[in-house]
mmCIF file of C-alpha atoms in Angstrom:
data_model
loop_
_atom_site.group_PDB
_atom_site.id
_atom_site.type_symbol
_atom_site.label_atom_id
_atom_site.label_comp_id
_atom_site.label_asym_id
_atom_site.label_seq_id
_atom_site.Cartn_x
_atom_site.Cartn_y
_atom_site.Cartn_z
ATOM 1 C CA MET A 30 119.332 106.209 128.782
ATOM 2 C CA LEU A 31 119.448 106.343 125.008
ATOM 3 C CA GLU A 32 120.117 109.681 123.348
ATOM 4 C CA PRO A 33 117.390 110.961 120.985
ATOM 5 C CA LYS A 34 120.009 111.345 118.227
ATOM 6 C CA GLN A 35 120.952 107.669 118.589
ATOM 7 C CA ILE A 36 117.301 106.621 118.293
ATOM 8 C CA GLN A 37 116.913 108.810 115.185
ATOM 9 C CA ASN A 38 120.040 107.305 113.618
ATOM 10 C CA GLU A 39 118.772 103.761 114.208
ATOM 11 C CA ALA A 40 115.415 104.675 112.653
ATOM 12 C CA SER A 41 117.188 106.291 109.711
ATOM 13 C CA GLU A 42 119.318 103.182 109.134
ATOM 14 C CA SER A 43 116.246 100.967 109.238
ATOM 15 C CA MET A 44 114.381 103.205 106.791
ATOM 16 C CA GLU A 45 117.410 103.370 104.483
ATOM 17 C CA ALA A 46 117.578 99.559 104.478
ATOM 18 C CA ALA A 47 113.912 99.394 103.434
ATOM 19 C CA VAL A 48 114.569 101.757 100.501
ATOM 20 C CA MET A 49 117.658 99.788 99.444
ATOM 21 C CA PHE A 50 115.712 96.519 99.600
ATOM 22 C CA LEU A 51 112.964 98.065 97.451
ATOM 23 C CA ASP A 52 115.515 99.291 94.910
ATOM 24 C CA ASP A 53 116.969 95.779 94.682
ATOM 25 C CA ALA A 54 113.521 94.151 94.438
ATOM 26 C CA LEU A 55 112.438 96.517 91.655
ATOM 27 C CA ALA A 56 115.666 95.897 89.734
ATOM 28 C CA HIS A 57 114.815 92.190 89.519
ATOM 29 C CA ILE A 58 111.412 92.835 87.946
ATOM 30 C CA ARG A 59 111.662 92.510 84.173
ATOM 31 C CA ALA A 60 110.387 95.691 82.534
ATOM 32 C CA GLY A 61 110.475 94.677 78.876
ATOM 33 C CA LYS A 62 113.986 95.884 78.220
ATOM 34 C CA ALA A 63 117.315 94.213 78.859
ATOM 35 C CA ASN A 64 118.693 94.579 82.368
ATOM 36 C CA ALA A 65 121.596 92.419 83.528
ATOM 37 C CA ARG A 66 120.370 92.539 87.153
ATOM 38 C CA ILE A 67 117.512 90.123 86.373
ATOM 39 C CA LEU A 68 120.237 87.439 86.215
ATOM 40 C CA ASP A 69 121.492 88.134 89.767
ATOM 41 C CA PRO A 70 119.628 85.182 91.330
ATOM 42 C CA VAL A 71 121.003 82.698 88.739
ATOM 43 C CA LYS A 72 123.751 80.452 90.133
ATOM 44 C CA VAL A 73 125.890 77.941 88.217
ATOM 45 C CA GLU A 74 127.992 75.044 89.424
ATOM 46 C CA TYR A 75 131.634 76.067 89.077
ATOM 47 C CA TYR A 76 134.224 73.548 90.295
ATOM 48 C CA GLY A 77 131.774 72.031 92.759
ATOM 49 C CA ALA A 78 130.467 75.296 94.235
ATOM 50 C CA MET A 79 127.313 77.206 93.382
ATOM 51 C CA THR A 80 128.567 80.529 92.033
ATOM 52 C CA PRO A 81 126.675 83.626 90.850
ATOM 53 C CA LEU A 82 126.516 83.852 87.058
ATOM 54 C CA ALA A 83 128.286 87.228 87.094
ATOM 55 C CA ASN A 84 131.334 85.596 88.741
ATOM 56 C CA VAL A 85 131.968 83.182 85.844
ATOM 57 C CA SER A 86 131.039 85.323 82.847
ATOM 58 C CA THR A 87 130.702 88.791 81.418
ATOM 59 C CA ILE A 88 127.098 89.943 81.154
ATOM 60 C CA THR A 89 126.322 92.756 78.717
ATOM 61 C CA THR A 90 123.262 94.322 77.098
ATOM 62 C CA PRO A 91 124.219 95.041 73.470
ATOM 63 C CA ASP A 92 120.756 96.461 72.758
ATOM 64 C CA ALA A 93 117.462 97.114 74.542
ATOM 65 C CA ARG A 94 116.080 93.602 73.875
ATOM 66 C CA THR A 95 119.173 91.389 74.323
ATOM 67 C CA ILE A 96 121.308 90.192 77.215
ATOM 68 C CA GLN A 97 124.585 88.577 76.181
ATOM 69 C CA ILE A 98 126.483 86.207 78.468
ATOM 70 C CA GLN A 99 130.128 85.546 77.565
ATOM 71 C CA PRO A 100 131.588 82.805 79.832
ATOM 72 C CA TRP A 101 135.231 83.111 80.791
ATOM 73 C CA GLU A 102 135.729 79.407 80.036
ATOM 74 C CA LYS A 103 134.223 77.740 76.945
ATOM 75 C CA ASN A 104 133.290 74.580 78.853
ATOM 76 C CA MET A 105 130.929 76.682 81.013
ATOM 77 C CA LEU A 106 128.533 77.360 78.091
ATOM 78 C CA SER A 107 126.409 74.261 78.640
ATOM 79 C CA VAL A 108 126.436 74.661 82.442
ATOM 80 C CA ILE A 109 125.273 78.287 82.151
ATOM 81 C CA GLU A 110 122.630 77.338 79.587
ATOM 82 C CA ARG A 111 121.276 74.611 81.893
ATOM 83 C CA ALA A 112 121.214 77.016 84.860
ATOM 84 C CA LEU A 113 119.275 79.584 82.816
ATOM 85 C CA ILE A 114 116.735 76.982 81.706
ATOM 86 C CA ASN A 115 116.265 75.782 85.309
ATOM 87 C CA SER A 116 115.980 79.317 86.712
ATOM 88 C CA ASN A 117 112.655 81.107 86.936
ATOM 89 C CA ILE A 118 113.594 84.162 84.842
ATOM 90 C CA GLY A 119 111.308 83.028 82.025
ATOM 91 C CA LEU A 120 113.744 83.522 79.141
ATOM 92 C CA ALA A 121 115.023 80.871 76.728
ATOM 93 C CA PRO A 122 118.794 80.955 76.146
ATOM 94 C CA ASN A 123 120.237 80.923 72.601
ATOM 95 C CA ASN A 124 123.665 79.261 72.576
ATOM 96 C CA ASN A 125 125.767 79.938 69.468
ATOM 97 C CA GLY A 126 128.909 78.145 70.682
ATOM 98 C CA GLU A 127 130.662 81.397 71.629
ATOM 99 C CA CYS A 128 128.169 83.094 73.940
ATOM 100 C CA ILE A 129 124.606 82.848 75.176
ATOM 101 C CA ARG A 130 121.983 85.398 74.214
ATOM 102 C CA LEU A 131 118.705 86.018 75.986
ATOM 103 C CA ILE A 132 116.103 87.792 73.858
ATOM 104 C CA ILE A 133 113.636 89.848 75.915
ATOM 105 C CA PRO A 134 110.183 89.598 74.311
ATOM 106 C CA PRO A 135 107.976 92.701 74.279
ATOM 107 C CA LEU A 136 105.464 92.765 77.124
ATOM 108 C CA THR A 137 101.722 92.637 76.534
ATOM 109 C CA GLU A 138 99.551 95.367 78.044
ATOM 110 C CA GLU A 139 98.101 92.882 80.543
ATOM 111 C CA ARG A 140 101.561 91.749 81.634
ATOM 112 C CA ARG A 141 102.653 95.390 82.023
ATOM 113 C CA ARG A 142 99.727 96.025 84.369
ATOM 114 C CA GLU A 143 100.591 92.879 86.387
ATOM 115 C CA LEU A 144 104.210 94.001 86.731
ATOM 116 C CA ALA A 145 103.137 97.516 87.747
ATOM 117 C CA LYS A 146 100.845 95.974 90.369
ATOM 118 C CA GLN A 147 103.732 93.833 91.626
ATOM 119 C CA CYS A 148 105.928 96.946 91.874
ATOM 120 C CA LYS A 149 103.195 98.763 93.803
ATOM 121 C CA GLY A 150 103.070 95.851 96.268
ATOM 122 C CA GLU A 151 106.837 96.017 96.753
ATOM 123 C CA ALA A 152 106.601 99.786 97.317
ATOM 124 C CA GLU A 153 103.818 99.297 99.884
ATOM 125 C CA ASN A 154 105.950 96.734 101.739
ATOM 126 C CA ALA A 155 108.815 99.236 101.856
ATOM 127 C CA LYS A 156 106.480 101.969 103.162
ATOM 128 C CA MET A 157 105.221 99.577 105.820
ATOM 129 C CA SER A 158 108.803 98.886 106.939
ATOM 130 C CA ILE A 159 109.464 102.628 107.115
ATOM 131 C CA ARG A 160 106.297 103.206 109.155
ATOM 132 C CA ASN A 161 107.305 100.370 111.506
ATOM 133 C CA ALA A 162 110.742 101.961 112.002
ATOM 134 C CA ARG A 163 109.039 105.293 112.796
ATOM 135 C CA ARG A 164 106.670 103.620 115.263
ATOM 136 C CA ASP A 165 109.515 101.790 117.015
ATOM 137 C CA ALA A 166 111.552 105.001 117.291
ATOM 138 C CA ILE A 167 108.617 106.963 118.723
ATOM 139 C CA GLU A 168 107.834 104.195 121.245
ATOM 140 C CA THR A 169 111.477 104.172 122.323
ATOM 141 C CA LEU A 170 111.434 107.958 122.699
ATOM 142 C CA LYS A 171 108.276 107.791 124.836
ATOM 143 C CA LYS A 172 109.958 105.207 127.081
ATOM 144 C CA GLN A 173 112.938 107.564 127.455
ATOM 145 C CA ILE A 174 110.656 110.163 129.111
ATOM 146 C CA LYS A 175 110.210 107.734 132.018
ATOM 147 C CA GLU A 176 114.012 107.530 132.263
ATOM 148 C CA GLY A 177 114.435 111.285 132.532
ATOM 149 C CA LEU A 178 114.342 112.672 128.976
ATOM 150 C CA PRO A 179 112.632 116.083 128.945
ATOM 151 C CA GLU A 180 109.281 116.100 127.120
ATOM 152 C CA ASP A 181 110.248 118.962 124.820
ATOM 153 C CA ALA A 182 113.395 117.048 123.727
ATOM 154 C CA GLU A 183 111.208 113.990 123.092
ATOM 155 C CA LYS A 184 108.773 116.050 120.987
ATOM 156 C CA ASP A 185 111.647 117.560 118.968
ATOM 157 C CA ALA A 186 113.119 114.100 118.380
ATOM 158 C CA GLU A 187 109.676 112.785 117.417
ATOM 159 C CA ASN A 188 109.345 115.582 114.835
ATOM 160 C CA GLU A 189 112.772 114.685 113.420
ATOM 161 C CA VAL A 190 111.746 111.022 113.131
ATOM 162 C CA GLN A 191 108.595 112.141 111.282
ATOM 163 C CA LYS A 192 110.737 114.203 108.879
ATOM 164 C CA LEU A 193 112.920 111.138 108.265
ATOM 165 C CA HIS A 194 109.776 109.095 107.620
ATOM 166 C CA ASP A 195 108.459 111.634 105.118
ATOM 167 C CA ARG A 196 111.811 111.816 103.298
ATOM 168 C CA PHE A 197 112.130 108.037 102.928
ATOM 169 C CA VAL A 198 108.484 107.603 101.863
ATOM 170 C CA ALA A 199 109.130 110.228 99.155
ATOM 171 C CA GLN A 200 112.131 108.161 97.993
ATOM 172 C CA VAL A 201 109.946 105.043 97.818
ATOM 173 C CA ASP A 202 107.313 106.923 95.801
ATOM 174 C CA GLU A 203 110.020 108.205 93.455
ATOM 175 C CA LEU A 204 111.486 104.713 92.911
ATOM 176 C CA TYR A 205 108.025 103.266 92.283
ATOM 177 C CA ALA A 206 107.047 106.026 89.848
ATOM 178 C CA LYS A 207 110.298 105.569 87.923
ATOM 179 C CA LYS A 208 109.848 101.783 87.672
ATOM 180 C CA GLU A 209 106.163 102.091 86.749
ATOM 181 C CA LYS A 210 107.059 104.530 83.967
ATOM 182 C CA GLU A 211 109.755 102.118 82.744
ATOM 183 C CA ILE A 212 107.276 99.225 82.697
ATOM 184 C CA MET A 213 104.417 101.099 81.052
ATOM 185 C CA THR A 214 106.599 102.669 78.327
ATOM 186 C CA VAL A 215 106.243 100.620 75.156
#
């Protein structure tokens, strides 16, 4: 028989993973200002292996509209430039022979609304994952009654799972509101 605390911990871990995934997904959405995390999916060929861009260069944001990429080896400039062009980040690299700069263009109002809508979809997916974790935990608790768990202990555990659900949904709402504000701020 599973302990109610164990079921709650598993639900909490699942809900925490959903919030972390949302945080990562929102970080990759370009909000009109420079953020080095939008380059996380970019990989370059480095001595025959596909390597994340951050592992072969220093990525900085000198101002709100610029991302600067300083490769550790000069011969990597053209490889990094090619990888950026082939990636789907939607930014054209400027190579000056020393480093590569990505200029972030200002977003139009229509594009801001699209990005906010995309963020809302990501937040809804995270909430759905949290609700699924709650449902699974409650179903498991109900099955434990048949195996000898007292009903009052099951109800208490169910209330704790609901509190976990509410806490993680509030975190999702907070992350979404923060990202939406970032996107909509001109």
